[in-house]
Short mmCIF file of C-alpha atoms and ligand atoms in Angstrom, two decimals:
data_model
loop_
_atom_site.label_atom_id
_atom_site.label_comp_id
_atom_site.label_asym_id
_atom_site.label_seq_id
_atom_site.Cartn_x
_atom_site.Cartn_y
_atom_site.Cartn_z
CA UNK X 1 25.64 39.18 126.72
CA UNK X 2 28.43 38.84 129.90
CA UNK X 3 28.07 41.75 131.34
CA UNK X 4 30.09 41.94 135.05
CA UNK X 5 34.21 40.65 134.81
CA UNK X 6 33.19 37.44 136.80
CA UNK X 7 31.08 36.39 134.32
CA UNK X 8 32.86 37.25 131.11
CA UNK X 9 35.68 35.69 133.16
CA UNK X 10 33.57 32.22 134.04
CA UNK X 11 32.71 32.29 129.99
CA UNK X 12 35.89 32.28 129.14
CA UNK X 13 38.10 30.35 131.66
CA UNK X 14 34.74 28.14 132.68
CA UNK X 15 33.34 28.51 136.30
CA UNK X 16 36.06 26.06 137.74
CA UNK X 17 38.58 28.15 136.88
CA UNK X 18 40.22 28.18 140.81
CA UNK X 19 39.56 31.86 142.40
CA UNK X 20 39.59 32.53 145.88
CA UNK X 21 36.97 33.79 148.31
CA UNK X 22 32.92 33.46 147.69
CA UNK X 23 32.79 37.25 146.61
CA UNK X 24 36.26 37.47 144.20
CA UNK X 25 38.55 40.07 144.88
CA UNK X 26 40.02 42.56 141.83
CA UNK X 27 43.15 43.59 142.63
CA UNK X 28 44.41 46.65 140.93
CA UNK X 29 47.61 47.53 142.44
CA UNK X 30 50.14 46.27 144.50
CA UNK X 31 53.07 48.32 146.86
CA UNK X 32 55.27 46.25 149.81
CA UNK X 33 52.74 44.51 151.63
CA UNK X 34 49.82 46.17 150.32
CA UNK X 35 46.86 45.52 147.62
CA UNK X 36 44.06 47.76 145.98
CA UNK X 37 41.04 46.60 144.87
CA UNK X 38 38.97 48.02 142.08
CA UNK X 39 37.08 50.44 145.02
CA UNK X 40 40.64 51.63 146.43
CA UNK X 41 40.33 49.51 149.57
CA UNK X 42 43.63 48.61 150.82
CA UNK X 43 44.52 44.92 152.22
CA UNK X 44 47.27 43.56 154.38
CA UNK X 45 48.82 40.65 152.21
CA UNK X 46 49.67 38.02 154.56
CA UNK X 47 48.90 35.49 151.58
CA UNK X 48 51.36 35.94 148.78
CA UNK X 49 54.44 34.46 148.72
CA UNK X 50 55.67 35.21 144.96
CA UNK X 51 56.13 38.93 145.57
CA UNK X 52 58.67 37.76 148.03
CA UNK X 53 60.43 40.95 148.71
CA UNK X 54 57.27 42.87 148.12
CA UNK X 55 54.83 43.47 145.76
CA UNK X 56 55.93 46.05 142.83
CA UNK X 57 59.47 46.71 144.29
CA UNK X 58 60.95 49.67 142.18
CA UNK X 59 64.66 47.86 142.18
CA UNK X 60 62.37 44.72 140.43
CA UNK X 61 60.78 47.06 138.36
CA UNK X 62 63.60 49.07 136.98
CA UNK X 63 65.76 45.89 135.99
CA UNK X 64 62.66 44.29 134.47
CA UNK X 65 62.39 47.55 131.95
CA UNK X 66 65.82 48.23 131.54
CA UNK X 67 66.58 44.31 130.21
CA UNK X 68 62.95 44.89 128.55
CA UNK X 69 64.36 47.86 126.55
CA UNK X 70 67.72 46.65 125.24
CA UNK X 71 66.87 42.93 124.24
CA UNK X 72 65.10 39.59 124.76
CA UNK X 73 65.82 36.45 123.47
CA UNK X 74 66.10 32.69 123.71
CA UNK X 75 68.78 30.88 125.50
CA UNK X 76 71.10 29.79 122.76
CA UNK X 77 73.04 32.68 122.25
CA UNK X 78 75.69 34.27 125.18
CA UNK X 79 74.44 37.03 126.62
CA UNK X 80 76.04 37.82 130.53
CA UNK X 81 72.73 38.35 132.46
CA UNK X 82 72.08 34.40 132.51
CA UNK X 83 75.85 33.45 133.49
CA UNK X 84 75.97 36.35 136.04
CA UNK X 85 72.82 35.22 137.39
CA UNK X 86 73.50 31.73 137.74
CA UNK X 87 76.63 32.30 139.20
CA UNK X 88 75.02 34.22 141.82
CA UNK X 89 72.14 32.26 142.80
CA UNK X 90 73.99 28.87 142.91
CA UNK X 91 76.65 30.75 145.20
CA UNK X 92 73.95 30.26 147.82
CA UNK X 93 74.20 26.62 147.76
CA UNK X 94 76.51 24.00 148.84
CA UNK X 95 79.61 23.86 146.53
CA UNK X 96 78.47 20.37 144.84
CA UNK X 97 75.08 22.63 143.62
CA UNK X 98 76.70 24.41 140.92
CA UNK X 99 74.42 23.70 137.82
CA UNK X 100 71.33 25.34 136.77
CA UNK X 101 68.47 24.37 134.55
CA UNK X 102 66.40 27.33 134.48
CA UNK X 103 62.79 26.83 133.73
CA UNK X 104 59.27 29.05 133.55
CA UNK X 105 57.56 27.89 136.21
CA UNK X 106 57.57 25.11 139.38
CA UNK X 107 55.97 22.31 137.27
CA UNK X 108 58.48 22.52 134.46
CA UNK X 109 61.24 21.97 137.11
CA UNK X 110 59.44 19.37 138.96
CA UNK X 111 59.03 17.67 135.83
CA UNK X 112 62.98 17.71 134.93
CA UNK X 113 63.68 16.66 138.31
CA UNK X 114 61.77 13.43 137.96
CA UNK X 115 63.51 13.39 134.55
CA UNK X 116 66.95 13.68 135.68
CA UNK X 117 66.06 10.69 138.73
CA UNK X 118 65.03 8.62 136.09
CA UNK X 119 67.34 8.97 133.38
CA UNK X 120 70.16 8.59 135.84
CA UNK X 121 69.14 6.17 137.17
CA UNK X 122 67.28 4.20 135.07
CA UNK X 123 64.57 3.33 136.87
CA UNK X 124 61.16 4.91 137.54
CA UNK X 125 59.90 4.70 141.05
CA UNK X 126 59.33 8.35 143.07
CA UNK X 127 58.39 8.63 146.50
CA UNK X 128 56.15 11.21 147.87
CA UNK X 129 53.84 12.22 150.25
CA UNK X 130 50.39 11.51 150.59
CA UNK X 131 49.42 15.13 151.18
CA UNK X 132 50.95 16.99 148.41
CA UNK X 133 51.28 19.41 145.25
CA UNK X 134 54.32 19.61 143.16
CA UNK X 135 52.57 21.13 139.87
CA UNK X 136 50.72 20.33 137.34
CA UNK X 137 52.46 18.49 134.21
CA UNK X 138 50.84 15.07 132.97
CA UNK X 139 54.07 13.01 135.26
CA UNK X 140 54.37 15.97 138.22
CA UNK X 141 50.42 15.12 138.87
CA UNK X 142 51.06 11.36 139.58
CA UNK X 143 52.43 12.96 142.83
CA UNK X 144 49.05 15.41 143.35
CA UNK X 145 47.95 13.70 146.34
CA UNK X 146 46.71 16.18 148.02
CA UNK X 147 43.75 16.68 145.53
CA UNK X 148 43.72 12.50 145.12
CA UNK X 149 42.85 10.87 148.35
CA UNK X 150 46.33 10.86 149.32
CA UNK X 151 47.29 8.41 146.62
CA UNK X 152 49.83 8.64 143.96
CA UNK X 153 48.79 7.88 140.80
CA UNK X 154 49.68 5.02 138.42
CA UNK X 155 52.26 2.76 139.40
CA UNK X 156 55.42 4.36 139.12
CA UNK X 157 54.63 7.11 142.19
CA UNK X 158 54.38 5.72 145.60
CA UNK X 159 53.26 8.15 148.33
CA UNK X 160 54.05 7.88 152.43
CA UNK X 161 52.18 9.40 155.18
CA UNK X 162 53.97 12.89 155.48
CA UNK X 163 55.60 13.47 159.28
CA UNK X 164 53.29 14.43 161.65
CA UNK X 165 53.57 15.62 165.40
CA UNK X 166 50.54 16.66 166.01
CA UNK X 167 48.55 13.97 164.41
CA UNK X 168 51.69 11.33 165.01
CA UNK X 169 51.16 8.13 163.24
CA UNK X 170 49.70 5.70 165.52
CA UNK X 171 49.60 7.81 168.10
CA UNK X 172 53.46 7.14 168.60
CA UNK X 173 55.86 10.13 170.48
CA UNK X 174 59.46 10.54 170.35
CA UNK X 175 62.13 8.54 168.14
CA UNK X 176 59.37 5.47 167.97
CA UNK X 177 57.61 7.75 166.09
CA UNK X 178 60.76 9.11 163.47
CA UNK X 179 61.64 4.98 163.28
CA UNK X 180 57.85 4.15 162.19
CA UNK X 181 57.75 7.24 159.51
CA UNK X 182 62.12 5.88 158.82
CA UNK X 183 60.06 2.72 158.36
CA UNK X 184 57.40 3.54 156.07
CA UNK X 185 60.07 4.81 153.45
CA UNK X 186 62.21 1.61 154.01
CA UNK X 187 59.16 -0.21 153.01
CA UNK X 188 58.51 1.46 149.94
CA UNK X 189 61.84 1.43 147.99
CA UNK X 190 61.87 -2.31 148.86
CA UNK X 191 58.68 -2.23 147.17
CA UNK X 192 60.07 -0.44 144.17
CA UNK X 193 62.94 -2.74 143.94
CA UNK X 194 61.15 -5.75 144.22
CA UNK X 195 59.18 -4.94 141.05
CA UNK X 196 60.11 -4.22 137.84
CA UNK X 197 59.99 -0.47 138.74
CA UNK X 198 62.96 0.35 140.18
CA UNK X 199 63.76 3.36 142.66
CA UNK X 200 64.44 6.60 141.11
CA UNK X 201 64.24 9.09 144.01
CA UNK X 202 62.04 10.69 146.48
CA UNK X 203 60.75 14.20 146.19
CA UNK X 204 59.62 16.11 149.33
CA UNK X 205 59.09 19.81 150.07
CA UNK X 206 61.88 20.18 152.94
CA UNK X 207 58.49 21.96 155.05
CA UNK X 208 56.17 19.94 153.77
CA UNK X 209 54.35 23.26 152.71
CA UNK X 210 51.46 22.26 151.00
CA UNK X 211 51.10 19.36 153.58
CA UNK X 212 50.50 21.80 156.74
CA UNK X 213 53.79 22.72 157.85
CA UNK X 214 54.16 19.89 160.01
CA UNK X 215 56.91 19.83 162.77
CA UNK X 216 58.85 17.25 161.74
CA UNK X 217 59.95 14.37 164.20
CA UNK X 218 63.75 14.59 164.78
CA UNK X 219 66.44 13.26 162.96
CA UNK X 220 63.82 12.02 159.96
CA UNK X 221 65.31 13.85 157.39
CA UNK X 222 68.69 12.71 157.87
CA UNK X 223 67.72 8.62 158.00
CA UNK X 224 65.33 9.90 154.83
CA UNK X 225 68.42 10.75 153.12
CA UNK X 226 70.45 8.03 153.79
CA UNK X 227 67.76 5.10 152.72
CA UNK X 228 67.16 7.23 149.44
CA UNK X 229 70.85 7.50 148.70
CA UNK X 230 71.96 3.61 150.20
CA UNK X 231 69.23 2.59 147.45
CA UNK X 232 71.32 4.68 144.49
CA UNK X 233 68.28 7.25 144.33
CA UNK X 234 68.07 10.67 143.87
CA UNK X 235 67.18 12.85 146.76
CA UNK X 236 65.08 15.69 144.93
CA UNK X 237 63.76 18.86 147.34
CA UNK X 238 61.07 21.15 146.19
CA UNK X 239 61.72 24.54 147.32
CA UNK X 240 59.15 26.33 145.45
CA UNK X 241 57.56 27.37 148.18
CA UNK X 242 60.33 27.07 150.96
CA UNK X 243 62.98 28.79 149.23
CA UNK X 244 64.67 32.11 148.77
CA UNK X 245 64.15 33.23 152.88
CA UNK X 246 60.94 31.84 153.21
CA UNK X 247 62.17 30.15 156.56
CA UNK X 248 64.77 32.97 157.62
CA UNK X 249 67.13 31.17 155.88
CA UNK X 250 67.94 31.04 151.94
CA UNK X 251 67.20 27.17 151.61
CA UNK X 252 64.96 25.43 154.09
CA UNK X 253 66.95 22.29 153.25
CA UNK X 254 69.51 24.49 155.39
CA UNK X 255 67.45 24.04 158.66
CA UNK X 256 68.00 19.99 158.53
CA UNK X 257 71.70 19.88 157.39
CA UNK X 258 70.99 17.33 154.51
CA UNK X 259 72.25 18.14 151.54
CA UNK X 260 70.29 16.98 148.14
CA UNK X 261 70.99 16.50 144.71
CA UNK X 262 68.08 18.64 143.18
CA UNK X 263 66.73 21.62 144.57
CA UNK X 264 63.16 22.68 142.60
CA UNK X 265 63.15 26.59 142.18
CA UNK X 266 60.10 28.62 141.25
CA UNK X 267 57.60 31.53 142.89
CA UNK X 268 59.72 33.85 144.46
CA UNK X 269 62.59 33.37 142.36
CA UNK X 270 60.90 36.47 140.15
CA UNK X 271 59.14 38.24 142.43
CA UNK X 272 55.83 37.49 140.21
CA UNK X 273 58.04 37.27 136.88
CA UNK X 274 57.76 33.42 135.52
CA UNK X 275 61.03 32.57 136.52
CA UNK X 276 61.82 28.93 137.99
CA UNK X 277 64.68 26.33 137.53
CA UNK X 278 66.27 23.44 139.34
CA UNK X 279 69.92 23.55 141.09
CA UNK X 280 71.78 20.40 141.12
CA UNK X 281 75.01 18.10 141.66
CA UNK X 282 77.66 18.95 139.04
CA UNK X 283 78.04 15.83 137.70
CA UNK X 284 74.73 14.90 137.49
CA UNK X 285 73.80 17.51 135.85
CA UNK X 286 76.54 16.79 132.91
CA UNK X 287 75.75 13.64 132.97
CA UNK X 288 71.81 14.73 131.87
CA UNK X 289 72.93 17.20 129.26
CA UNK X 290 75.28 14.53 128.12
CA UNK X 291 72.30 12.16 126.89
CA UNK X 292 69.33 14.61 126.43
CA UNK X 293 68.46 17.34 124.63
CA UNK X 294 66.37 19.73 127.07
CA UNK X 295 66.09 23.19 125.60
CA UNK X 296 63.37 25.47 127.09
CA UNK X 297 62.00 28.21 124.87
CA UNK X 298 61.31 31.15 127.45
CA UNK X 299 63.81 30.08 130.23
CA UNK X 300 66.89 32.09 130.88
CA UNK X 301 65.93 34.95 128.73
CA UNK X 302 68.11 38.44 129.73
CA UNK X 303 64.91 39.57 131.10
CA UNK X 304 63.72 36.78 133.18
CA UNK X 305 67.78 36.74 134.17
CA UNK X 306 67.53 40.48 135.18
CA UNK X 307 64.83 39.87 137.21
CA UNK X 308 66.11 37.21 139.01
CA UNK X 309 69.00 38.97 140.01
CA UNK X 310 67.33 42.15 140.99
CA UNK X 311 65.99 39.88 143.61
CA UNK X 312 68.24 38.33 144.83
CA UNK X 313 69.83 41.40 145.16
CA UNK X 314 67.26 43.42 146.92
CA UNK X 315 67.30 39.92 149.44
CA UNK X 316 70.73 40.99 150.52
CA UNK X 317 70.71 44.56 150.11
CA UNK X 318 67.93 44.76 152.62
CA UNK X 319 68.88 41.86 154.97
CA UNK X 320 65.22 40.44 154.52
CA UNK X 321 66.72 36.95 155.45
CA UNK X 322 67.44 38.38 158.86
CA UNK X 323 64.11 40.55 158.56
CA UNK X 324 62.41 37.45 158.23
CA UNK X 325 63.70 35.57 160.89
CA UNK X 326 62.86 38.66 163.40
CA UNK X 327 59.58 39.19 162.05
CA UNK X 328 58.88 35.73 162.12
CA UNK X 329 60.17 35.14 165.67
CA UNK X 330 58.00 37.65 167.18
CA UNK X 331 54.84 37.22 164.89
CA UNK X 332 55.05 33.26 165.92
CA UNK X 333 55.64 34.54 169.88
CA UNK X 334 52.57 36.20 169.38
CA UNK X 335 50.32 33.31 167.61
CA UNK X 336 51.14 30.99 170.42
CA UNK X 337 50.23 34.02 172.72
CA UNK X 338 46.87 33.91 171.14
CA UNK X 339 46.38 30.33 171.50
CA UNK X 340 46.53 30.63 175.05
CA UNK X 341 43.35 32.95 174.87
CA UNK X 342 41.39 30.95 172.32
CA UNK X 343 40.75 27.06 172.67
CA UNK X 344 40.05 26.74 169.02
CA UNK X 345 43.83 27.23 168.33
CA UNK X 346 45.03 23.83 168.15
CA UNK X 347 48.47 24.21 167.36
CA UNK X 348 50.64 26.85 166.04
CA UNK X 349 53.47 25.69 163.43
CA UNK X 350 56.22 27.21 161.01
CA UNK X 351 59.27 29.37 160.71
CA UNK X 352 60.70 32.16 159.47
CA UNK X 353 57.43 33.75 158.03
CA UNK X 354 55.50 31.05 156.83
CA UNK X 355 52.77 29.71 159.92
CA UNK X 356 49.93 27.23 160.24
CA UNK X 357 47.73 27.55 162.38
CA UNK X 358 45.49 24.65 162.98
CA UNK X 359 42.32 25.00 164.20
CA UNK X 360 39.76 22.21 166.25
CA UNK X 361 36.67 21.95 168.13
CA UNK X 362 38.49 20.75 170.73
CA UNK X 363 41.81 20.05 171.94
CA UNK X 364 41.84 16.93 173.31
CA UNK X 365 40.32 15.02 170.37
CA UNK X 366 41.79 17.28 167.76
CA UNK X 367 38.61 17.06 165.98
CA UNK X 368 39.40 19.93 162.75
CA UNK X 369 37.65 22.50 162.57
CA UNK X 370 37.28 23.76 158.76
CA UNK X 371 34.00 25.69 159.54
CA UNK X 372 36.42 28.08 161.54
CA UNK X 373 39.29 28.51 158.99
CA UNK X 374 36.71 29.40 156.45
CA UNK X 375 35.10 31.70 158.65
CA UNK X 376 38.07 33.39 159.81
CA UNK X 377 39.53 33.52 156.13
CA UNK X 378 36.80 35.20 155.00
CA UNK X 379 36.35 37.91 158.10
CA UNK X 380 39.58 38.75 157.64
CA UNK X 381 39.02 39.43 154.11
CA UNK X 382 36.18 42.28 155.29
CA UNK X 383 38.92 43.08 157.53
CA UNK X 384 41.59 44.30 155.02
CA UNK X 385 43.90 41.14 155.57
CA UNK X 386 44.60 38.36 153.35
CA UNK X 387 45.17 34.65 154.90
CA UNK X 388 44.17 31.64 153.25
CA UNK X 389 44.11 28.16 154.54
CA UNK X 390 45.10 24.42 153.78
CA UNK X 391 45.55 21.02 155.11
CA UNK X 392 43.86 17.85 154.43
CA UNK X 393 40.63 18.56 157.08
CA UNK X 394 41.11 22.53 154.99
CA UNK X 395 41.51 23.44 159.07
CA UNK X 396 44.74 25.21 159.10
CA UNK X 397 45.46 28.76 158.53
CA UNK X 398 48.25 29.54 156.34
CA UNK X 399 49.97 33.17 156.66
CA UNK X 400 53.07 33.53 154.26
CA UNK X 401 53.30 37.41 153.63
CA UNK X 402 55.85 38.89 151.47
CA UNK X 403 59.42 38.87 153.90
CA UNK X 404 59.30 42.48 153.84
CA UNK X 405 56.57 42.39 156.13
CA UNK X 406 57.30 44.83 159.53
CA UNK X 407 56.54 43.99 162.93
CA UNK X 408 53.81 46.81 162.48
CA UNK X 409 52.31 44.52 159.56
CA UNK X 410 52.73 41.26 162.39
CA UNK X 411 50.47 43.68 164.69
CA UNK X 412 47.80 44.76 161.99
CA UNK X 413 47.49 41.12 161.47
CA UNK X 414 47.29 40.10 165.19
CA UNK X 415 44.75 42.61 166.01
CA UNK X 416 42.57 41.42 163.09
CA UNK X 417 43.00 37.60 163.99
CA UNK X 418 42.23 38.30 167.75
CA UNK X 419 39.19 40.36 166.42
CA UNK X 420 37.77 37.28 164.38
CA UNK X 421 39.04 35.02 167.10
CA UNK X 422 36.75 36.70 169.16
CA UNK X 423 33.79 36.54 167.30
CA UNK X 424 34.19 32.34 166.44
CA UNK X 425 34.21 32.24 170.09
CA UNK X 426 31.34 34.26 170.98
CA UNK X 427 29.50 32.84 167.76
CA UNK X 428 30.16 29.18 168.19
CA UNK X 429 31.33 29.00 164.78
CA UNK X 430 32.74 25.34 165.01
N1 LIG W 1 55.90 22.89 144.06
C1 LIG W 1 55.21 23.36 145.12
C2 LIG W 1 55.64 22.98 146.51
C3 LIG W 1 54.10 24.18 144.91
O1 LIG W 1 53.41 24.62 145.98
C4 LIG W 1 53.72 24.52 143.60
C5 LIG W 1 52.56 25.43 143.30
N2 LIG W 1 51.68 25.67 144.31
C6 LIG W 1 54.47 24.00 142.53
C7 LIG W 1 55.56 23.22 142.80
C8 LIG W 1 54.10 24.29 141.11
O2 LIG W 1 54.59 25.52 140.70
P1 LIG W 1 53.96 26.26 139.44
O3 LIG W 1 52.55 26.61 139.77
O4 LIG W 1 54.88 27.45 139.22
O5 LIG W 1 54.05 25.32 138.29
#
């Protein structure tokens, strides 16, 4: 007999099942920047990036039920909320993005991406980097490094050490250290060329999210760009996690002034609805739909399509982009504030309102500290606030609340973390 939900839940789903925190969390109900649990304690989400523009928004809400009441169906009949959609969301692009694949979630996009690269170009060799996540379908997991080792799997991914200034590669500074990153991807599509492979494309998160949030070394992204497209490859950015204001911006690919020829939608795109697609080049995008047949069941229904626009509506309608970027600006003042108080802060990283915060034992030797990040995770759990953390040493603190969040939320959130802070000082928790 399974009596409590965790275990009926482990019976069913199997212990491994990923859920976070050693005692589990039910959330009951969720308003702006706040959750419930089960007991009516509130929390701070400074986790959850799906309910972009806050959790339940009524605007959301009402579109979802209003679509919900009046019809929902497949794709291949006309119905305005998918062309009116589209329209609007690719108006936030670059001209040459004008065609949309919508999908159901970030893996299905990934996966078309990769598709697209290969079919166009006929070849099958993807870069990526060797601290990643893209999703989770059978091809999007050759690219899973992060959970692998840092290695790609099977021969037809090839992963590169992900730009780092904090931990620079060989310990290099400056533009020797863009050239030998510049380098490493030069390497590779030669590699891919020489063999029977072929180079398809390269598929980085414009951040480098899932990778730390690493400040990039100048002018990388741009000499990326150009080797990927002198070698007739696609240049393929995942903004699943960067995307729709995440970085103060609507496209992080904005910040670097490259332009690709996929962009990977998913998470916030419905606010917590299962809405995701890819944005592309015109013509390669015709060129695709030319030779294959890709039909996807769920994607682009009128309700998904509501949805989607109710977001991006309530993005503009309450400036969150510039929200975000104020927010953000003083919340990442105030982190670097902090690190000047506690020698365990390592280095504070991000924009708009997405931060790492990466945490040693000391500073001159960088050595991670994960023991910290758990601990700290985990207080501020007791403590009504929701972090999490990531990295390849698990050391770094990731905070990526919904871009509602208020400068009051920032100072909840700054009082808790100097609280904790406090205590991994005075405890020695290293
Ligand atoms: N791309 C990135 C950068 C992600 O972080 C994730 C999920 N964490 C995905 C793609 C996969 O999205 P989904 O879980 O919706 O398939």
């Amino acid at each position: 007999m399974k009596n409590t939900l965790l275990e009926r839940r482990n019976h069913l789903l199997g212990e491994h099942a990923p859920l976070f925190y050693d005692k589990p969390l039910t959330l009951i109900k969720g308003e702006g920047v706040w959750l419930s649990d089960a007991e009516g304690k509130r929390y701070l989400d400074v986790y959850n990036n799906v309910p972009n523009v806050g959790h339940c928004h009524p605007h959301v809400v009402e579109a979802l039920q209003r679509q919900a009441s009046q019809i929902n169906v497949h794709s291949r009949y006309l119905h305005p909320a998918l062309v009116e959609y589209g329209e609007q969301l690719t108006a936030s692009f670059d001209p040459k993005l004008s065609m949309l694949f919508p999908t159901c979630s970030g893996s299905e996009a990934n996966e078309l991406a990769l598709r697209m690269a290969r079919q166009h170009t006929g070849n099958m060799g993807i870069i990526c980097s060797n601290a990643t996540y893209h999703g989770n379908t059978a091809a999007v997991d050759e690219l899973a490094t992060l959970f692998n080792g840092g290695e790609a799997k099977g021969p037809n991914v090839k992963a590169v050490n992900y730009p780092d200034s904090y931990r620079p590669l060989n310990g290099l500074r400056g533009e020797a250290l863009t050239q030998a990153y510049v380098q490493q991807i030069k390497n590779t599509i030669a590699e891919f060329q020489d063999s029977d492979i072929g180079f398809a494309g390269l598929l980085f998160c414009p951040i480098f999210a899932n990778e730390g949030l690493p400040d990039v070394p100048e002018h990388y992204m741009k000499q990326v760009a150009k080797l990927v497209r002198d070698a007739g490859g696609l240049l393929i950015f995942d903004e699943v996690q960067s995307g729709f204001g995440r970085t103060g911006d609507m496209w992080a690919f904005q910040h670097i002034d490259v332009v690709p020829d996929i962009v990977v939608l998913g998470k916030p795109m419905g606010n917590g609805h299962p809405l995701a697609g890819l944005v592309c080049d015109q013509a390669l995008g015709k060129e695709f739909r030319s030779q294959v047949m890709y039909f996807n069941t769920f994607a682009g229904n009128p309700v998904s399509c509501a949805v989607g626009k109710a977001v991006l509506d309530v993005i503009e309608n309450e400036n969150l982009l510039e929200n975000c970027r104020n927010v953000g600006g003083y919340l990442k003042q105030q982190l670097q504030q902090l690190s000047s108080h506690y020698e365990v802060i390592g280095d504070v990283r991000g924009s708009g309102l997405f931060f790492g915060v990466e945490l040693v034992k000391d500073r001159n030797n960088k050595t991670p500290s994960a023991l910290a990040a758990a601990h700290i995770v985990n207080r501020m759990k007791d403590r009504g606030v929701l972090i999490s953390k990531i990295g390849v040493h698990d050391n770094i603190l990731k905070m990526r609340p919904p871009i509602c969040f208020g400068r009051e939320h920032a100072d909840i959130l700054l009082n808790e973390l100097g609280q904790v802070l406090n205590e991994v000082s005075r405890e020695g928790l290293l």
